[in-house]
Short mmCIF file of C-alpha atoms in Angstrom, two decimals:
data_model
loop_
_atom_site.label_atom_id
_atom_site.label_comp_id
_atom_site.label_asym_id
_atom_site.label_seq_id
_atom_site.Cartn_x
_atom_site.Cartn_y
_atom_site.Cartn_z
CA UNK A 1 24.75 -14.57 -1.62
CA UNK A 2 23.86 -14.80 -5.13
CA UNK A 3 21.57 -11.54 -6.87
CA UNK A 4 20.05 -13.96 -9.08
CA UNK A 5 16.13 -14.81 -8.11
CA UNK A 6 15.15 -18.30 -7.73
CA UNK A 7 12.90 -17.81 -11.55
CA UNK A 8 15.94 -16.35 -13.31
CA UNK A 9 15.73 -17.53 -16.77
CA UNK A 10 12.08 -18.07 -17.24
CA UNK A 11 9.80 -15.89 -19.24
CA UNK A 12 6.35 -15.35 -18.83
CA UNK A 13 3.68 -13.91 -21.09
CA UNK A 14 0.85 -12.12 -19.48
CA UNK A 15 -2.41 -11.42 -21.25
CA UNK A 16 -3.94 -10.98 -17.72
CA UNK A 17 -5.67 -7.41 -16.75
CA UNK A 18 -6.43 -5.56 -13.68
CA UNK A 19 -5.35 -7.42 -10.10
CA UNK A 20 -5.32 -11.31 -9.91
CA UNK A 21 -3.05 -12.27 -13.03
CA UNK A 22 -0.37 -9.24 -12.96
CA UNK A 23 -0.51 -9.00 -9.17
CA UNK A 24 0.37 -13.39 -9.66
CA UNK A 25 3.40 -12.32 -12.63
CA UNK A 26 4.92 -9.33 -9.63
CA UNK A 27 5.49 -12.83 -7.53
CA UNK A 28 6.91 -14.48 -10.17
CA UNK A 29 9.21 -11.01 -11.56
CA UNK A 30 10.18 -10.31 -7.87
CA UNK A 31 11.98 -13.65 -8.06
CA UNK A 32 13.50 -13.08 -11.14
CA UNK A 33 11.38 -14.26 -14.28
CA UNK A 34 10.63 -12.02 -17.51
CA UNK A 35 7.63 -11.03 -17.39
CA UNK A 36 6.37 -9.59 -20.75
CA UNK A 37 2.65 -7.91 -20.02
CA UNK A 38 0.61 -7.79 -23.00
CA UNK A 39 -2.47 -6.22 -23.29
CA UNK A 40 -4.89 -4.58 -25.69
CA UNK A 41 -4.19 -1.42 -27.03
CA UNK A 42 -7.98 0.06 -26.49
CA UNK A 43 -6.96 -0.06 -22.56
CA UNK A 44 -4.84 2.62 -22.46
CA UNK A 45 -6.76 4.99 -21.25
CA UNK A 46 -8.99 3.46 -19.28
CA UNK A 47 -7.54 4.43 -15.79
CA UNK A 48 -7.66 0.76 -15.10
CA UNK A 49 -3.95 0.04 -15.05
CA UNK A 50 -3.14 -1.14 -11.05
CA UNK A 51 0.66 0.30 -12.21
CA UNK A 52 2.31 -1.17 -8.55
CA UNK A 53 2.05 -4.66 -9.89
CA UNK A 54 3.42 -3.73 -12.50
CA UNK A 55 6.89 -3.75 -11.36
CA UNK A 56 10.05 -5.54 -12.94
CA UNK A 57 8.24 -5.87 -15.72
CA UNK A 58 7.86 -5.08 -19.90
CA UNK A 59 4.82 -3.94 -21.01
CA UNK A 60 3.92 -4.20 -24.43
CA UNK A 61 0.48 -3.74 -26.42
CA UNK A 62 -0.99 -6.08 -28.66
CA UNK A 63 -4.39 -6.56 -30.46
CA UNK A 64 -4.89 -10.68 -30.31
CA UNK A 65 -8.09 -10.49 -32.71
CA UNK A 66 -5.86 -9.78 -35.67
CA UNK A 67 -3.97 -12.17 -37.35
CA UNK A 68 -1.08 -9.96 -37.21
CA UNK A 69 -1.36 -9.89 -33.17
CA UNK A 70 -1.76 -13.35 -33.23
CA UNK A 71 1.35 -13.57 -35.17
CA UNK A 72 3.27 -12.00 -32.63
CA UNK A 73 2.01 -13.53 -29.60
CA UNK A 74 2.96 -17.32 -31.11
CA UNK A 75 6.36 -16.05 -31.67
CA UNK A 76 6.58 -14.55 -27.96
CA UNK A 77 5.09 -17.81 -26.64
CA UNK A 78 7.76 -19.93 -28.88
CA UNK A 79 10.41 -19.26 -26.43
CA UNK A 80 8.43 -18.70 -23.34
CA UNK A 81 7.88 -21.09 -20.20
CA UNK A 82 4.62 -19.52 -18.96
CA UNK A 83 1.35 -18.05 -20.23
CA UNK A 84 -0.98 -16.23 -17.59
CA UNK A 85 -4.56 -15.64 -18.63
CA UNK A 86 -7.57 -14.21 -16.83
CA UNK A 87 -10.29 -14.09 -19.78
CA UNK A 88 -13.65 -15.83 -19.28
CA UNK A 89 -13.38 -19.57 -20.05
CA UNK A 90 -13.99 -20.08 -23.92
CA UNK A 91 -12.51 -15.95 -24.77
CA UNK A 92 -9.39 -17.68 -25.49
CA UNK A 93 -10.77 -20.71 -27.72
CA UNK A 94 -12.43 -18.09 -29.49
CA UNK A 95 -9.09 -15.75 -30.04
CA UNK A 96 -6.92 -19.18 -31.16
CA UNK A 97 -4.36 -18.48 -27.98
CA UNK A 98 -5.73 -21.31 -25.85
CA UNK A 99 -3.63 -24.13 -23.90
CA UNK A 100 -4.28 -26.34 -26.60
CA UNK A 101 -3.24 -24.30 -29.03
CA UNK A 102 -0.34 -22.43 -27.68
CA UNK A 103 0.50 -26.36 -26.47
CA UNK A 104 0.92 -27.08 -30.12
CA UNK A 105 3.42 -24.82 -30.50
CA UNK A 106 5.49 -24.91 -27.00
CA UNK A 107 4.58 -28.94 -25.55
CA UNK A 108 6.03 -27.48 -22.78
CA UNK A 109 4.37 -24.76 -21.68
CA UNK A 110 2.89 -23.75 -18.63
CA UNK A 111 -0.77 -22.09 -19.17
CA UNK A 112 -2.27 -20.75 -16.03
CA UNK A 113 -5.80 -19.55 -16.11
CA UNK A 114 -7.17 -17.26 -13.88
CA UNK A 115 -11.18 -16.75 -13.35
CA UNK A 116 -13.69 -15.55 -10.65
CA UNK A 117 -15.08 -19.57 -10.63
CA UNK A 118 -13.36 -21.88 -12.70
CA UNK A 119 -13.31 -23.56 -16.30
CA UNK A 120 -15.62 -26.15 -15.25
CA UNK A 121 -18.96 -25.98 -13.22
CA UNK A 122 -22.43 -24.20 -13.94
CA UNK A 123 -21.14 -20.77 -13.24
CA UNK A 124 -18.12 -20.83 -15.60
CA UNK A 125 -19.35 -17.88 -17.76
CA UNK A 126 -20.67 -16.01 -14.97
CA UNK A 127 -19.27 -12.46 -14.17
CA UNK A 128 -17.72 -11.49 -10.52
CA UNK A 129 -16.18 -9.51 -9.13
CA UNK A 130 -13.98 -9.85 -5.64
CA UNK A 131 -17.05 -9.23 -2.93
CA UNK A 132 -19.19 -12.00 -4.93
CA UNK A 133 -16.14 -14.53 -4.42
CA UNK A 134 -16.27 -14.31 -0.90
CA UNK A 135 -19.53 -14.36 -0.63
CA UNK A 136 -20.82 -17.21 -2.97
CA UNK A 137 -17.55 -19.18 -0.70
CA UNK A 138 -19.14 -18.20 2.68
CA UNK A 139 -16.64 -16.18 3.99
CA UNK A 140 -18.14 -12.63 3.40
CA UNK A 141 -20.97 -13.85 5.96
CA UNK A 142 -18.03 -14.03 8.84
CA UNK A 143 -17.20 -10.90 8.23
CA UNK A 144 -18.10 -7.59 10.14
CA UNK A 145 -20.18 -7.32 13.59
CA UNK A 146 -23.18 -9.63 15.21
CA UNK A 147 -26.18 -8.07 14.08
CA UNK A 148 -25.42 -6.10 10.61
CA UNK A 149 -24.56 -6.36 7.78
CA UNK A 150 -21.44 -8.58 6.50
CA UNK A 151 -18.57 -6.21 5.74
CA UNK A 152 -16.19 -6.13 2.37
CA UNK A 153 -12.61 -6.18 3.46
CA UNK A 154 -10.86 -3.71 1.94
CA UNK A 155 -7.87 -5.24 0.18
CA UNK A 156 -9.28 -7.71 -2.92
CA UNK A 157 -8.57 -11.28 -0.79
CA UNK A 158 -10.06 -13.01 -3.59
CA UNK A 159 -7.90 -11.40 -6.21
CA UNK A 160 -4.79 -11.43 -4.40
CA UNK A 161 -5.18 -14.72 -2.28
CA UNK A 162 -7.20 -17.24 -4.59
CA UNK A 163 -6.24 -15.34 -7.88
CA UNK A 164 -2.38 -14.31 -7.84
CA UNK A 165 -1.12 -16.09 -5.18
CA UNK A 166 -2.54 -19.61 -5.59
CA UNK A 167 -1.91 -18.59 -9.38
CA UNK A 168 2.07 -18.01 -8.89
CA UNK A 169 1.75 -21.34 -6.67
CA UNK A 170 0.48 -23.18 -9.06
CA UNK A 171 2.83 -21.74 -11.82
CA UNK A 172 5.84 -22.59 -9.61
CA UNK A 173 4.66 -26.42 -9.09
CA UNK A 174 3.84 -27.16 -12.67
CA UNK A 175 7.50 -25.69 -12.96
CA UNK A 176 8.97 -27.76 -11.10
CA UNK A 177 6.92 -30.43 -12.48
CA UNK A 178 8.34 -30.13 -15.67
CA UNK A 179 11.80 -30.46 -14.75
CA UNK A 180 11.14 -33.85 -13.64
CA UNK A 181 8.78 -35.15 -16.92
CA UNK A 182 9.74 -32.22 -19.45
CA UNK A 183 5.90 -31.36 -19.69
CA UNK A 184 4.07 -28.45 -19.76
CA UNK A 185 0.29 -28.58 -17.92
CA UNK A 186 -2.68 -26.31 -17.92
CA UNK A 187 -3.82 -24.64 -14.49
CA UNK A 188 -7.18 -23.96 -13.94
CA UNK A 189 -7.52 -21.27 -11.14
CA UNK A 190 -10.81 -20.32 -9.32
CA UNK A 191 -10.77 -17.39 -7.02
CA UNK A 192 -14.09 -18.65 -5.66
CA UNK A 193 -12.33 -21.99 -4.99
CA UNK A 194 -9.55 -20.54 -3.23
CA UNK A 195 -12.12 -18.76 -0.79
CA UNK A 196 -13.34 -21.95 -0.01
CA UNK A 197 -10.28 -23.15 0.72
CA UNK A 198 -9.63 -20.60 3.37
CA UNK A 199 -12.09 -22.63 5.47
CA UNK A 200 -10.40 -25.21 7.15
CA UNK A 201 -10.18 -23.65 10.94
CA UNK A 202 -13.82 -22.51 10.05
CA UNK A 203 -14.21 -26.29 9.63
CA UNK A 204 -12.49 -27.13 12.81
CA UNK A 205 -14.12 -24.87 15.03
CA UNK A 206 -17.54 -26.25 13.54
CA UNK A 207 -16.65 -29.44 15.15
CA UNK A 208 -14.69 -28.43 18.10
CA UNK A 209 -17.74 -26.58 19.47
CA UNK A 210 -20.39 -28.45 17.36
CA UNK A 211 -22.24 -24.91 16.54
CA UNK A 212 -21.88 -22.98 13.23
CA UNK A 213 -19.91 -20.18 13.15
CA UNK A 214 -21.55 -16.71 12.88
CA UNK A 215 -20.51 -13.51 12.37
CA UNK A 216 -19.09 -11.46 15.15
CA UNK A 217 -19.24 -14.04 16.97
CA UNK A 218 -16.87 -17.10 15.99
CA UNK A 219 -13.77 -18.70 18.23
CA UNK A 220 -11.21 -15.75 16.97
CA UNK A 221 -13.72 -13.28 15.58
CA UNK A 222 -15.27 -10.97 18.49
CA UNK A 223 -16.67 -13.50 20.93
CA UNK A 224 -14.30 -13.34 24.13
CA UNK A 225 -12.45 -10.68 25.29
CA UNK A 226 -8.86 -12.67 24.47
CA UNK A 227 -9.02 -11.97 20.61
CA UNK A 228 -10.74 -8.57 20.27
CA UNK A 229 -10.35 -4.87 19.12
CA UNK A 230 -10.93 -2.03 21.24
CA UNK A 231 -11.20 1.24 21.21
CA UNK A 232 -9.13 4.09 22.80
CA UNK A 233 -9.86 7.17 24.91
CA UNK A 234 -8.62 8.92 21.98
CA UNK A 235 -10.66 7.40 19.60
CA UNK A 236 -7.84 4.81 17.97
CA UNK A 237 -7.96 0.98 18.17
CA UNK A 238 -6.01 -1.80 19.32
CA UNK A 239 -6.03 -5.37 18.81
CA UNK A 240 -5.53 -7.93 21.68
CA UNK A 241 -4.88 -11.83 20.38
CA UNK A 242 -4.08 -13.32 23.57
CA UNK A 243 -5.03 -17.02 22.49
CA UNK A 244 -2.73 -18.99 24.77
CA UNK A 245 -3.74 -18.71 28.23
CA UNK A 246 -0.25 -17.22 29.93
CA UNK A 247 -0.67 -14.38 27.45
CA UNK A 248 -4.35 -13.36 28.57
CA UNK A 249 -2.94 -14.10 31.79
CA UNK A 250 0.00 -11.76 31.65
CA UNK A 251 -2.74 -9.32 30.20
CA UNK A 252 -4.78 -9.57 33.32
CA UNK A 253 -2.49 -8.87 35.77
CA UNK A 254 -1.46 -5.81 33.84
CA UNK A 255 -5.10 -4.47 33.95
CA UNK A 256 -5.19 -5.24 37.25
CA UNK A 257 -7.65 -7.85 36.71
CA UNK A 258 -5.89 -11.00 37.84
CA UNK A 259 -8.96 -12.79 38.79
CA UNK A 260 -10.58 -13.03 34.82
CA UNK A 261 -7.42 -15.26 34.14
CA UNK A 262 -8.75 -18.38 34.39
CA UNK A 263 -12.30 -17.20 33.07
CA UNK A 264 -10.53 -16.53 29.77
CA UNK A 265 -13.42 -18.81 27.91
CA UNK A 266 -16.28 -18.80 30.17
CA UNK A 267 -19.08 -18.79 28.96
CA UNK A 268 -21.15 -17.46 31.95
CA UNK A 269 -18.63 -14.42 32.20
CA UNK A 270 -17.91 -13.48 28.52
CA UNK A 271 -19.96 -10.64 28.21
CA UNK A 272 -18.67 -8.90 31.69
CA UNK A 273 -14.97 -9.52 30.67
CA UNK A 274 -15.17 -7.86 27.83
CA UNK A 275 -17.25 -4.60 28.79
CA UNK A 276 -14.44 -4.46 31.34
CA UNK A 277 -11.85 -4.50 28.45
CA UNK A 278 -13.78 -1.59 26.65
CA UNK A 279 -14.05 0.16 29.87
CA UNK A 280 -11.15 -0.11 30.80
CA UNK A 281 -8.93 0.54 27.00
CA UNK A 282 -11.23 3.67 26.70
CA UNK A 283 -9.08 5.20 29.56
CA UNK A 284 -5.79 5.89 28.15
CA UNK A 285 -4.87 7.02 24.26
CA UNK A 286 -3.27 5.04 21.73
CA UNK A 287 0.45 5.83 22.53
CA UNK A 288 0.31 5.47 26.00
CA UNK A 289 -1.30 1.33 25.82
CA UNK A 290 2.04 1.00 23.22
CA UNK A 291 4.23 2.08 25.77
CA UNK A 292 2.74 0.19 28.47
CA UNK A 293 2.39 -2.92 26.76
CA UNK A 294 5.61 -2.90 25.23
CA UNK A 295 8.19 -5.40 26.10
CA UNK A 296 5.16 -7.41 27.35
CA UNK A 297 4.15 -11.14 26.60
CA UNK A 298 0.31 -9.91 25.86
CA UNK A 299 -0.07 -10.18 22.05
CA UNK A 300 -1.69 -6.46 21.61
CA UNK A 301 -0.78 -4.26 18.73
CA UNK A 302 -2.33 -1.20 17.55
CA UNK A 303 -4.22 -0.72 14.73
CA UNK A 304 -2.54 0.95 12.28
CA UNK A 305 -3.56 3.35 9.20
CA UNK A 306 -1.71 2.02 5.86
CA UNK A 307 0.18 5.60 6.07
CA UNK A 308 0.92 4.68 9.64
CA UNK A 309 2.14 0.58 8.20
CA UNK A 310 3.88 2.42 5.89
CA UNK A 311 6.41 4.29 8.31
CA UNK A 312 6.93 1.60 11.03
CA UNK A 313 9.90 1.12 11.89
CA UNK A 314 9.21 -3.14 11.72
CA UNK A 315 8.67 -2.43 7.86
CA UNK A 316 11.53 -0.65 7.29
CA UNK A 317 13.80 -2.66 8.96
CA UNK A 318 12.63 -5.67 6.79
CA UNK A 319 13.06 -3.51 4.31
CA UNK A 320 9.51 -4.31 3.15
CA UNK A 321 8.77 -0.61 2.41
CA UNK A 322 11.15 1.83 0.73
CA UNK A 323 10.79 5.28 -0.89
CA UNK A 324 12.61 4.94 -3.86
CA UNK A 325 9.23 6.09 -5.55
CA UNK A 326 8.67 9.89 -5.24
CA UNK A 327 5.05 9.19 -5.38
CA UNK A 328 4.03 6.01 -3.85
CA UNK A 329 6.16 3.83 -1.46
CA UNK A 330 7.14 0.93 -2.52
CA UNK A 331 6.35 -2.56 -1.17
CA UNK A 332 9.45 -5.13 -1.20
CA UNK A 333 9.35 -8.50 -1.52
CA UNK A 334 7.54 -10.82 1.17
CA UNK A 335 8.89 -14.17 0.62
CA UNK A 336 12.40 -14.13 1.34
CA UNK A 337 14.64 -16.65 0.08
CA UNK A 338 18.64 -16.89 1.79
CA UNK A 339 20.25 -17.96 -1.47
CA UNK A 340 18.25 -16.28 -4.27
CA UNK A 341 16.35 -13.67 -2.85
CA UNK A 342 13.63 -11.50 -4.69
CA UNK A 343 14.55 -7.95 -5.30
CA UNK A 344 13.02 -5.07 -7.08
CA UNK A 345 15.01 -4.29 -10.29
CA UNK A 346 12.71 -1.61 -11.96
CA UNK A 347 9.68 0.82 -11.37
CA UNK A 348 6.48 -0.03 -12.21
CA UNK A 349 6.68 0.15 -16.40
CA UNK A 350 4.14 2.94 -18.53
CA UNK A 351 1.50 0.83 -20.38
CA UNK A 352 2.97 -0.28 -23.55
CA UNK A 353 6.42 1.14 -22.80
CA UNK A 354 8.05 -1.63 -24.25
CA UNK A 355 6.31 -2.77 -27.17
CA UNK A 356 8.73 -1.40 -29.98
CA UNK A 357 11.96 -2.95 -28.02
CA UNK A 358 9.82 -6.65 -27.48
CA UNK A 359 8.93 -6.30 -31.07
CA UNK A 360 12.54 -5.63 -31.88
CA UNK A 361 14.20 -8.78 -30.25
CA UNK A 362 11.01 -10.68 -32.24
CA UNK A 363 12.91 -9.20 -35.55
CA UNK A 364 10.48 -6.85 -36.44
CA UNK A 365 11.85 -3.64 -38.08
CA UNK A 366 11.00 -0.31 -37.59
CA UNK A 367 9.13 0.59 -40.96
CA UNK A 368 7.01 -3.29 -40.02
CA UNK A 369 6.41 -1.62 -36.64
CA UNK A 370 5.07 1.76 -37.60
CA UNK A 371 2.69 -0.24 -39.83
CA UNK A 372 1.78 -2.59 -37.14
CA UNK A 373 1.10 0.86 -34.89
CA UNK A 374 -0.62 2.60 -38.18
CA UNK A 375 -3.22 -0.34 -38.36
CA UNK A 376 -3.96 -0.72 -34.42
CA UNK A 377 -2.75 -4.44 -33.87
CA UNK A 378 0.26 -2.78 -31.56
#
């Protein structure tokens, strides 16, 4: 098995901040690229710096509104395959490192821009943050219980999902792309238009039932007793996903409740089924409905804290979670590859940590550098 990742030998420049772009570059660094983060020096201490994406990386600062920074970023770009950026649309015009320009210099680059809704439409320049994604895509509504108010998830979906994940995707296609026609592309990433894209079962339950879906309420969202959370007589949760009807019939019988089997989507007995299943979960604590269900074909799991996530024995033994890191566990690498499989190489990097060494290999020499640090472009 070979220890080299599947991007081994690219190098990507990231002027990204915050989640979506350097959380999209830890996909692409897991698998092996460079990944050179470069970000303005007036950041530093801002308490701003998400330092777990930040891993198998260099960090290095750099002030792009000088023509010194600028300088330095066209020779870093020169070599490079990718460019991640997660200004508003037009910031980059304005600081001379756009696609365009960059394009000049590298034809075949690959420029990947990141924003909360795109570099095209009549809300290009607005501001957003994660909760307004989901919501101006519709999804926030389906979130949370009949009756109240929509809840925010609490992991960034549009961030993560529609920002660094469709980002890295797209990266990786123009990629391969390239190898085929030797051209570079520009990628035009909306988080709000990956939302939307999250949809389509939304879209087919829409016509499969011909109502619209509502909160607390939808197919696999709260409204039968199948694919539900309840609570415990200890006060814990547990989650029962019992789609397929030989599951939520195995689930029956081990309730003692063999007769709701075939009622697992009637309408006329949804509401009793599932104040039985409430009833009936409060009795016993957590532990005990783990034990009992285990070895079972009934789709239940328990709800687990992150702490609790972070200690089960399924993680560990996917080595998804290891504790390397004194302070903060640390995630592996979810897409796992049999020939060139991701790894993590180094701990998350200090912001700028690596600024004199990048500035180094660019040829810069120490006395340049100092004066470079002296006049705040580094």
């Amino acid at each position: 098995m070979s220890h080299i990742g599947a991007l081994s030998g690219i190098t990507v420049i990231d002027l990204s901040r915050l989640l979506p772009g350097p959380y999209c570059t830890m996909i692409l660094a897991d698998h092996g690229a460079r990944v050179i983060a470069v970000e303005d020096p007036r950041y530093r201490d801002r308490g701003e710096y998400v330092f777990p994406v930040y891993r198998n990386k260099s960090h290095m600062t750099l002030e792009l509104k000088s023509d010194a920074g600028r300088e330095i970023f066209f020779k870093l770009v020169s070599d490079a395959d990718v460019v991640v950026e997660g200004f508003r649309p037009g910031v980059v015009t304005r600081l001379g490192v756009d696609y365009t320009a960059v394009s000049r210099v590298n034809p075949k680059i690959v420029y990947c821009s990141i924003t909360g809704y795109g570099q095209t439409g009549p809300m290009r320049h607005a501001a957003g943050h994660d909760v307004n994604y989901l919501s101006r895509a519709g999804l926030l509504d389906l979130m949370g219980e009949k009756g109240r108010a929509p809840s925010i998830p609490g992991i960034q979906m549009a961030d993560l999902v529609g920002g660094g994940m469709n980002g890295a995707l797209g990266i990786v296609m123009a990629l391969f792309h390239r190898e085929r026609s030797g051209k570079g592309q520009h990628i035009d990433i909306s988080m709000t238009d990956g939302m939307l894209g999250l949809l389509p079962t939304v879209q087919f339950f829409q016509a499969l039932f011909g109502t619209e879906q509502k909160r607390g309420e939808t197919f696999l969202s709260h409204r039968y007793a199948c694919y539900n959370t309840y609570e415990t007589a200890d006060g814990r949760y547990l989650s029962v996903g019992a789609v397929e009807n030989h599951f939520w019939q195995n689930l029956c019988q081990r309730l003692g409740k063999p007769e709701y089997g075939p009622l697992q989507y009637d309408e006329t007995r949804r509401e009793e089924i599932i104040a039985f299943m409430r009833e009936r979960f409060r009795q016993k604590p957590l532990d005990e409905w783990e034990n009992e269900f285990r070895g079972l074909d009934v789709c239940v799991a328990p709800i687990r804290t992150v702490a609790e996530a972070m200690q089960d024995p399924l993680f560990k033994g996917r080595e998804m979670v290891s504790t390397t890191n004194q302070t903060t566990p640390d995630l592996g690498v979810p897409v796992r590859l049999s020939e060139t499989p991701g790894s993590l190489r180094t701990a998350p990097v200090a912001f700028g940590a690596d600024t004199d060494r990048v500035l180094d290999e660019l040829g810069y020499g120490e006395a340049e550098i100092k004066a470079l640090r002296e006049k705040g472009v580094v």
